[in-house]
């Protein structure tokens, strides 16, 4: 018999004890919001939801209509439940306080409502990434500072990938679980549990067009992969780059691999392209919970103390032995 997400969360709450009723409600609500987003995404051109919204987000990136729709779905789904104190999103410059008309809870929810926007109009997998923190005990009025906790403080994290299947991937700190959406029932059903990533791989993911901008350790690592069995690695490698972090990470959780979005000299003042709080931290926790590793090239991403809500970070994550090798190259240099 297949286990639904709801049953999984009830059993986690009953057996593990660390899942409070409020956190269980939060995760149920986020999953329901992801179902709604999946429904809208799947409409594509039929739903008149493709294309640009003619606005920019805090990152200065042009927003797609679906970016804003997904953001609104997550805000409206979560603001009334009494489980949250505030939310933060890639699509909103400042934090979103739960309106006074609703009860407040002890959790902070962060999300990238629709990651991979450049793929929306070309029908390539995209996804929602979310991270849950606890509001600091001594915080009376929630502020951005309350969100600035290292990734190791997360109490739940996950993503929902909208691809050939709609799959929710979740960790509560005791393994990684995958739930596939059964559209006939309208339920997420448990399809993989205690996911583990192979420690070695023959597959790397990086945007090769940026090669001339990389630091030497990254160039050395990729050059060695490209030399394959004739080079120091003694094996041939394959390459994938979907340009949708959710899809690339899902592939790595499913069959292994290493994903890199390193610092490069195109924008030397930025530590990387990806955002720490609602992309790198949730993905890094999932990867570590599945036996992989995740660094910024020099230190564990989950140990980084955030300074600002939308700060960026260089990311190297996936099969443990590959991440360790690339990190050694950085530290050696
Ligand atoms: P590039 C999507 O916009 C994103 O934030 C990640 O999902 C993805 O890995 C990366 O940017 C792709 O960046 O420079 O290859 O388009």
GROMACS .gro file of N, CA, C and O in nm, residues 144 148 276-277 304-311:
model
   48
  144UNK      N    1   1.427   4.096   0.946
  144UNK     CA    2   1.513   4.021   0.854
  144UNK      C    3   1.625   3.951   0.929
  144UNK      O    4   1.666   3.840   0.893
  148UNK      N    5   1.853   3.538   0.936
  148UNK     CA    6   1.996   3.521   0.904
  148UNK      C    7   2.060   3.414   0.991
  148UNK      O    8   2.148   3.439   1.074
  276UNK      N    9   2.204   3.193  -0.120
  276UNK     CA   10   2.236   3.107  -0.006
  276UNK      C   11   2.110   3.059   0.067
  276UNK      O   12   2.091   2.939   0.089
  277UNK      N   13   2.023   3.153   0.103
  277UNK     CA   14   1.917   3.123   0.200
  277UNK      C   15   1.809   3.031   0.146
  277UNK      O   16   1.756   2.946   0.218
  304UNK      N   17   2.787   2.840   0.674
  304UNK     CA   18   2.805   2.983   0.641
  304UNK      C   19   2.706   3.068   0.721
  304UNK      O   20   2.585   3.039   0.722
  305UNK      N   21   2.755   3.170   0.788
  305UNK     CA   22   2.669   3.263   0.862
  305UNK      C   23   2.621   3.370   0.765
  305UNK      O   24   2.701   3.450   0.716
  306UNK      N   25   2.491   3.373   0.731
  306UNK     CA   26   2.443   3.472   0.634
  306UNK      C   27   2.457   3.614   0.688
  306UNK      O   28   2.440   3.638   0.808
  307UNK      N   29   2.484   3.709   0.598
  307UNK     CA   30   2.491   3.850   0.636
  307UNK      C   31   2.369   3.926   0.583
  307UNK      O   32   2.323   4.023   0.643
  308UNK      N   33   2.319   3.885   0.467
  308UNK     CA   34   2.198   3.952   0.412
  308UNK      C   35   2.104   3.844   0.356
  308UNK      O   36   2.147   3.734   0.322
  309UNK      N   37   1.978   3.879   0.344
  309UNK     CA   38   1.874   3.783   0.307
  309UNK      C   39   1.894   3.725   0.169
  309UNK      O   40   1.870   3.607   0.146
  310UNK      N   41   1.938   3.809   0.076
  310UNK     CA   42   1.948   3.764  -0.064
  310UNK      C   43   2.092   3.742  -0.109
  310UNK      O   44   2.121   3.744  -0.228
  311UNK      N   45   2.179   3.715  -0.011
  311UNK     CA   46   2.320   3.700  -0.050
  311UNK      C   47   2.342   3.575  -0.136
  311UNK      O   48   2.266   3.478  -0.127
   0.00000   0.00000   0.00000
